[in-house]
PDB file of C-alpha atoms in Angstrom:
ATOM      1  CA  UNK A   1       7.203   1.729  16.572  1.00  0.00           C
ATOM      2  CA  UNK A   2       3.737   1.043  15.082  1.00  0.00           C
ATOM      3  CA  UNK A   3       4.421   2.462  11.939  1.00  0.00           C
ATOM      4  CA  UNK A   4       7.582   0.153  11.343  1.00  0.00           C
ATOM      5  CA  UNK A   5       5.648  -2.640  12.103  1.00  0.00           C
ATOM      6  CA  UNK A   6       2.598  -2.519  10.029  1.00  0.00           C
ATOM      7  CA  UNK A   7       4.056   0.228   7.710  1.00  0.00           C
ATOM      8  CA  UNK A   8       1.812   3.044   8.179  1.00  0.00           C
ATOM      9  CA  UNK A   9       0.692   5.542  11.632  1.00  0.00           C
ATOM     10  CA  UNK A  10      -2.217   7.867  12.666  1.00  0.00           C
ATOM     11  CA  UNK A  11      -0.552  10.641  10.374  1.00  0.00           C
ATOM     12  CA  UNK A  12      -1.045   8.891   7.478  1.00  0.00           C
ATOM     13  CA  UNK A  13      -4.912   7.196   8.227  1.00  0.00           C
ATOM     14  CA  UNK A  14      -6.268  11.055   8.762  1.00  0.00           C
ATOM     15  CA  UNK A  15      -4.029  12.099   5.437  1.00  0.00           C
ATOM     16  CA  UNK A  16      -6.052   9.203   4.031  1.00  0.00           C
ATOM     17  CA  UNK A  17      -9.413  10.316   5.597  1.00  0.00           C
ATOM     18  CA  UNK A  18      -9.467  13.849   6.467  1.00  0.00           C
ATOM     19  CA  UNK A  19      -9.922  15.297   9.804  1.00  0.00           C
ATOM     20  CA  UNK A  20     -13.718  14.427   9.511  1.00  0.00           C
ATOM     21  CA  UNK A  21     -13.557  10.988   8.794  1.00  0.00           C
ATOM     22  CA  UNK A  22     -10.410  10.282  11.315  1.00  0.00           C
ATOM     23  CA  UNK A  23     -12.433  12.222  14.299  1.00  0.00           C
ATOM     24  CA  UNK A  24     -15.799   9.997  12.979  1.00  0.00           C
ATOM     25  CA  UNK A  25     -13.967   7.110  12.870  1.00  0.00           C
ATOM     26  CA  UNK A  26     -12.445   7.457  16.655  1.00  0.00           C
ATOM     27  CA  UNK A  27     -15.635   6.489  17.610  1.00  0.00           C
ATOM     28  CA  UNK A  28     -15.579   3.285  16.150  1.00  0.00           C
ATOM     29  CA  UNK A  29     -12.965   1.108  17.555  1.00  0.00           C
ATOM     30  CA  UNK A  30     -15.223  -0.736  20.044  1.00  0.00           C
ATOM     31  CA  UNK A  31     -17.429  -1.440  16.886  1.00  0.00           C
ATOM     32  CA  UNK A  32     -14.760  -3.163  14.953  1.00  0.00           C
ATOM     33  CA  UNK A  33     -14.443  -7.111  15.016  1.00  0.00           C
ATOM     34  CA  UNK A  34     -13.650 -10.002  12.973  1.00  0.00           C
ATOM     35  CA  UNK A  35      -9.939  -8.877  12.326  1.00  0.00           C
ATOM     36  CA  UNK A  36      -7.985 -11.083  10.164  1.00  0.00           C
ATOM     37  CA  UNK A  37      -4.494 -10.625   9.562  1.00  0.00           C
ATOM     38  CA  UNK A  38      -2.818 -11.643   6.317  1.00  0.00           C
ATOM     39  CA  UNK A  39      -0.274 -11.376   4.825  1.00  0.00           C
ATOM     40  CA  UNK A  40      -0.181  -7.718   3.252  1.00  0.00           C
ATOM     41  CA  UNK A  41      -4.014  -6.943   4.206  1.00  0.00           C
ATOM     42  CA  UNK A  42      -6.247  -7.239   7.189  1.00  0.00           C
ATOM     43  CA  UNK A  43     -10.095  -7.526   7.253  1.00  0.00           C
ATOM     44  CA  UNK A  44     -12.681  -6.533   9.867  1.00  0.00           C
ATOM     45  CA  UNK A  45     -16.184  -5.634  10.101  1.00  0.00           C
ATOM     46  CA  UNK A  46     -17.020  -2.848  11.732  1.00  0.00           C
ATOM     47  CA  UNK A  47     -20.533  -2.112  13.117  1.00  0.00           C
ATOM     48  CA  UNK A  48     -22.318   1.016  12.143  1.00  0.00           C
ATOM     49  CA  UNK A  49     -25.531   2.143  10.464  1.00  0.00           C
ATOM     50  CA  UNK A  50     -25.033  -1.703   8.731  1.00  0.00           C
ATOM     51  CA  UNK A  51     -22.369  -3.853   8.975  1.00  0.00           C
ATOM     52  CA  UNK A  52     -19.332  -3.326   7.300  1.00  0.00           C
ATOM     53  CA  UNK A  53     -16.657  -5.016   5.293  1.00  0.00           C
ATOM     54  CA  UNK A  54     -13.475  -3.358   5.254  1.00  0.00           C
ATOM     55  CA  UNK A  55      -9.841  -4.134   4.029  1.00  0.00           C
ATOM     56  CA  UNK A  56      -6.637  -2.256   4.498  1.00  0.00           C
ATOM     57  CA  UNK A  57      -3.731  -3.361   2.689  1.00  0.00           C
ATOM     58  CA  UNK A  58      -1.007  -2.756   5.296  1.00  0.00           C
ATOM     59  CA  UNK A  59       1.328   0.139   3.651  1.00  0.00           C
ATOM     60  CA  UNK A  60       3.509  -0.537   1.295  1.00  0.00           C
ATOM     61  CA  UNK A  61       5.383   1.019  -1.126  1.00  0.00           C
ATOM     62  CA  UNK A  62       2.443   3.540  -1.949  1.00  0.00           C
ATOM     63  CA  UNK A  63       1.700   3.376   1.538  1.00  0.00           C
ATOM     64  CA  UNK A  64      -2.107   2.031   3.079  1.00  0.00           C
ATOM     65  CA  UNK A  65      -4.922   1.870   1.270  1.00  0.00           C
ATOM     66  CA  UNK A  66      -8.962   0.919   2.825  1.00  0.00           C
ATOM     67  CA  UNK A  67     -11.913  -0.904   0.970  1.00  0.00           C
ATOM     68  CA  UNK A  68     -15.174  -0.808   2.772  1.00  0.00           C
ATOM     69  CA  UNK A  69     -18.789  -1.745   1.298  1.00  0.00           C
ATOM     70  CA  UNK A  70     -20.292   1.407   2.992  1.00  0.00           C
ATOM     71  CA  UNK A  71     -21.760   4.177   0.793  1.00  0.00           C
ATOM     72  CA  UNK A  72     -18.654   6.394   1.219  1.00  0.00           C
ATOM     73  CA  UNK A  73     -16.546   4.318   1.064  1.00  0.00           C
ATOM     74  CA  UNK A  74     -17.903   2.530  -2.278  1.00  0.00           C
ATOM     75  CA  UNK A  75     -17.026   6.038  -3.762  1.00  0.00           C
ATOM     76  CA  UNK A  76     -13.590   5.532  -3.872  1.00  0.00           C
ATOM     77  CA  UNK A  77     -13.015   7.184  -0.270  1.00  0.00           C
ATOM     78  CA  UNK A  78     -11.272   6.187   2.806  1.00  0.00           C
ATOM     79  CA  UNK A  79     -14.093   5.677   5.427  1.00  0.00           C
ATOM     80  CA  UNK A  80     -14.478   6.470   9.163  1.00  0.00           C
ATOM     81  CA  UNK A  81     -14.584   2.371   9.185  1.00  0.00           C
ATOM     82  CA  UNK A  82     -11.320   2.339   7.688  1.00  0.00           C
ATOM     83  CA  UNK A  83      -9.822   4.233  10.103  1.00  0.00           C
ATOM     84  CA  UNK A  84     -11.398   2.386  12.753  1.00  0.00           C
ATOM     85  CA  UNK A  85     -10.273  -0.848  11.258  1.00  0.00           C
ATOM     86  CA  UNK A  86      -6.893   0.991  10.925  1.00  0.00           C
ATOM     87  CA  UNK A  87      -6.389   2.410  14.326  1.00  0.00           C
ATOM     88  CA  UNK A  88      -6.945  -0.872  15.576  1.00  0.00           C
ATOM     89  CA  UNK A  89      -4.291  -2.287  14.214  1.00  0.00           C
ATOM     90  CA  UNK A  90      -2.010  -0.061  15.142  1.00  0.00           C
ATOM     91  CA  UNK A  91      -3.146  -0.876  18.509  1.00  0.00           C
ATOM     92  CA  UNK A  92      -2.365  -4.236  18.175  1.00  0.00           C
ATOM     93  CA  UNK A  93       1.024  -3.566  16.160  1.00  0.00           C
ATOM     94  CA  UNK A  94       3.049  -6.200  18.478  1.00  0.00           C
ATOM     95  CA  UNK A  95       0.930  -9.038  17.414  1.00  0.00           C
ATOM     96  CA  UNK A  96       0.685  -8.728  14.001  1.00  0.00           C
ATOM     97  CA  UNK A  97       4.287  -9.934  12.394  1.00  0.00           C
ATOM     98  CA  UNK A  98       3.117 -13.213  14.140  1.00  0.00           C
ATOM     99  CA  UNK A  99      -0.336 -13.116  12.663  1.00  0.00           C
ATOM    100  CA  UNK A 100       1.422 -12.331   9.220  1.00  0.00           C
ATOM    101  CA  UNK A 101       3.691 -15.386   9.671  1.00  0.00           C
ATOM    102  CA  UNK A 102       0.529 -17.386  10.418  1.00  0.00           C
ATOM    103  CA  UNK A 103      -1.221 -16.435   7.249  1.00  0.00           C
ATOM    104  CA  UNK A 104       1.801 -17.002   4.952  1.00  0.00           C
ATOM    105  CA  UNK A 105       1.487 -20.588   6.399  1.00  0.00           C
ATOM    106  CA  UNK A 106      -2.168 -21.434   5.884  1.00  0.00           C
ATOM    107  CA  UNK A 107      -1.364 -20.121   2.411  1.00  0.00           C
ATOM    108  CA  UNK A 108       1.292 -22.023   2.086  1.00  0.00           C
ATOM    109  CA  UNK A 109      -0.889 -25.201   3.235  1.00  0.00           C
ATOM    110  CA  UNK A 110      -3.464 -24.120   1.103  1.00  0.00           C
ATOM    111  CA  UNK A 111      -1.277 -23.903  -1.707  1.00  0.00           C
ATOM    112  CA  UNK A 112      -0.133 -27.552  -1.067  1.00  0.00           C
ATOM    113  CA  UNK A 113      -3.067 -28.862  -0.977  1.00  0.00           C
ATOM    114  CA  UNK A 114      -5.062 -27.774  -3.978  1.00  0.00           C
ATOM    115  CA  UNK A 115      -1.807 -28.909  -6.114  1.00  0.00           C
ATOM    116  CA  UNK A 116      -2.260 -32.087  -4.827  1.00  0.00           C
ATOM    117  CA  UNK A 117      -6.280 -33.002  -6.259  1.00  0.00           C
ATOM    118  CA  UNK A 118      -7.066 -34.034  -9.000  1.00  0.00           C
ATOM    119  CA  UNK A 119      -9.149 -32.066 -11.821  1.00  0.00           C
ATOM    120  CA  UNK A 120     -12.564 -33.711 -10.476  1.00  0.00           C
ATOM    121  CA  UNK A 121     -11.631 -32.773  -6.768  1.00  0.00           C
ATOM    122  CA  UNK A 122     -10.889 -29.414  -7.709  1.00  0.00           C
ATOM    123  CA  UNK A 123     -14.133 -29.346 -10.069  1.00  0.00           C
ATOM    124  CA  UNK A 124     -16.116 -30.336  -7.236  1.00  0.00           C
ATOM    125  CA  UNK A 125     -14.509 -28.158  -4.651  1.00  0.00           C
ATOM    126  CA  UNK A 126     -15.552 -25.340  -7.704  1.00  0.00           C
ATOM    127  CA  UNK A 127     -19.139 -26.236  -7.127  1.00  0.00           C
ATOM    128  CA  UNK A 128     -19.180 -26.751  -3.773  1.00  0.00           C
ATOM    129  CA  UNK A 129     -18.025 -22.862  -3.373  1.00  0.00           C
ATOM    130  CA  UNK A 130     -20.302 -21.317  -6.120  1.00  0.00           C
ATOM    131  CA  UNK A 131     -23.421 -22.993  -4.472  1.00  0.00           C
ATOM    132  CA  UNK A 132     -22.605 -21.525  -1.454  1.00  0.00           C
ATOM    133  CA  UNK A 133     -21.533 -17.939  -2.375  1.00  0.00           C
ATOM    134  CA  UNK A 134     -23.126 -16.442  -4.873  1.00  0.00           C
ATOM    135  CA  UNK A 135     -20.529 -12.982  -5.084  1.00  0.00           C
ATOM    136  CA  UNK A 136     -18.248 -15.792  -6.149  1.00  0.00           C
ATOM    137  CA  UNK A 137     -20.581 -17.585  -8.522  1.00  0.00           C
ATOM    138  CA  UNK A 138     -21.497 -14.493 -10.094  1.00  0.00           C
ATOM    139  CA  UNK A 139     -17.686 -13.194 -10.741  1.00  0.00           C
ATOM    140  CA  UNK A 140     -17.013 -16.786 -12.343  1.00  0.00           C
ATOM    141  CA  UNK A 141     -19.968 -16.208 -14.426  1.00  0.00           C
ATOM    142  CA  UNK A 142     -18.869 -13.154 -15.467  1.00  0.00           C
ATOM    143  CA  UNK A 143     -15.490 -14.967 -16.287  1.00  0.00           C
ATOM    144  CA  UNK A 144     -17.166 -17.469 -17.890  1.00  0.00           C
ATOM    145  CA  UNK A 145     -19.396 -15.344 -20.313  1.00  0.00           C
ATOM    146  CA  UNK A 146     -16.287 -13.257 -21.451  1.00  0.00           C
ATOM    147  CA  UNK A 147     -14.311 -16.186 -22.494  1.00  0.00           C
ATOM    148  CA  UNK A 148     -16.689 -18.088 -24.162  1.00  0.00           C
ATOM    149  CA  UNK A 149     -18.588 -15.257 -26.377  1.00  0.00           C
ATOM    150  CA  UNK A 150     -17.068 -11.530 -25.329  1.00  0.00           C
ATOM    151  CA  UNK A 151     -17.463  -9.106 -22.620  1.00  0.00           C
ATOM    152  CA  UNK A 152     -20.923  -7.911 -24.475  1.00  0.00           C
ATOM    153  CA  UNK A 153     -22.833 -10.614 -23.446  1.00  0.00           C
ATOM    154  CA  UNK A 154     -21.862  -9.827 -20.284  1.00  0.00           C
ATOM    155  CA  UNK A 155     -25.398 -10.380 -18.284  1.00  0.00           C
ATOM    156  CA  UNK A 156     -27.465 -11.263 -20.960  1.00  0.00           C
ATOM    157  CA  UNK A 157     -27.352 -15.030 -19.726  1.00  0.00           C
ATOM    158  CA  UNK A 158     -27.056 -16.225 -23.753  1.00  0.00           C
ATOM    159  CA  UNK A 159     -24.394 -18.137 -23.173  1.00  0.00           C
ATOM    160  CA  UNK A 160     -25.330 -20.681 -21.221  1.00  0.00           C
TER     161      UNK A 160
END
């Protein structure tokens, strides 16, 4: 019933893994919190060696996929913390078609609401963010500089 729900099982998280990883990641689930369900992803931390971000996109087509800003996982490989982050939502398969129905709405909102500023509203909702996050000031920075002069000055802050 899980696997209908949120479109992917235990099978397919320790095809994903490996044996290792799937066993490793058993011993996570009390460590994971912070889940947030949207609408074709969830995010968690999960708490480890560090704490970790993690995203699964919940299986689609090509089935599940995991992020997660540990070491192993910033290689490219599915991580005992996705798995943990994974089996816990198949633990908690009943609850999340609601959750998903939730997020399409606050999108929806959200959606609503930036169409309705203006261009100085929006500007200064811009700068409120980027002074607040820098991952997402530097990624508009990097927009920036590639627009304005070419990816290969990328960095070299000779744009500005």
């Amino acid at each position: 019933m899980a696997r209908k729900v949120v479109g992917f099982g235990e099978d397919d998280l320790r095809a994903l893994a490996g044996t290792r990883s799937f066993e490793r990641g058993l011993g996570y689930l009390d460590a994971v919190s912070g889940l947030e369900v949207e609408e074709g992803s969830v995010t968690a931390v999960v708490h480890g060696t560090d704490v970790y971000e993690v995203e699964l996109t919940l299986g689609g087509d090509d089935g599940p996929s995991g992020w997660c800003d540990c070491p192993y996982g910033q290689e490219g490989n599915f991580c005992k913390h996705c798995v943990a982050v994974g089996l816990t939502v198949l633990r908690r398969a009943k609850t999340i078609p609601h959750q998903q129905v939730a997020a399409r709405a606050r999108a929806s909102g959200l959606e609503t609401w930036l169409t309705a500023l203006s261009r100085d509203e929006l500007l200064a909702l811009v700068r409120e963010q980027i002074a607040e996050d820098r991952r997402l000031r530097r990624r508009l920075e990097l927009r920036a500089a590639a627009a304005h002069s070419g990816i290969d000055t990328v960095g070299t802050g000779s744009w500005h």
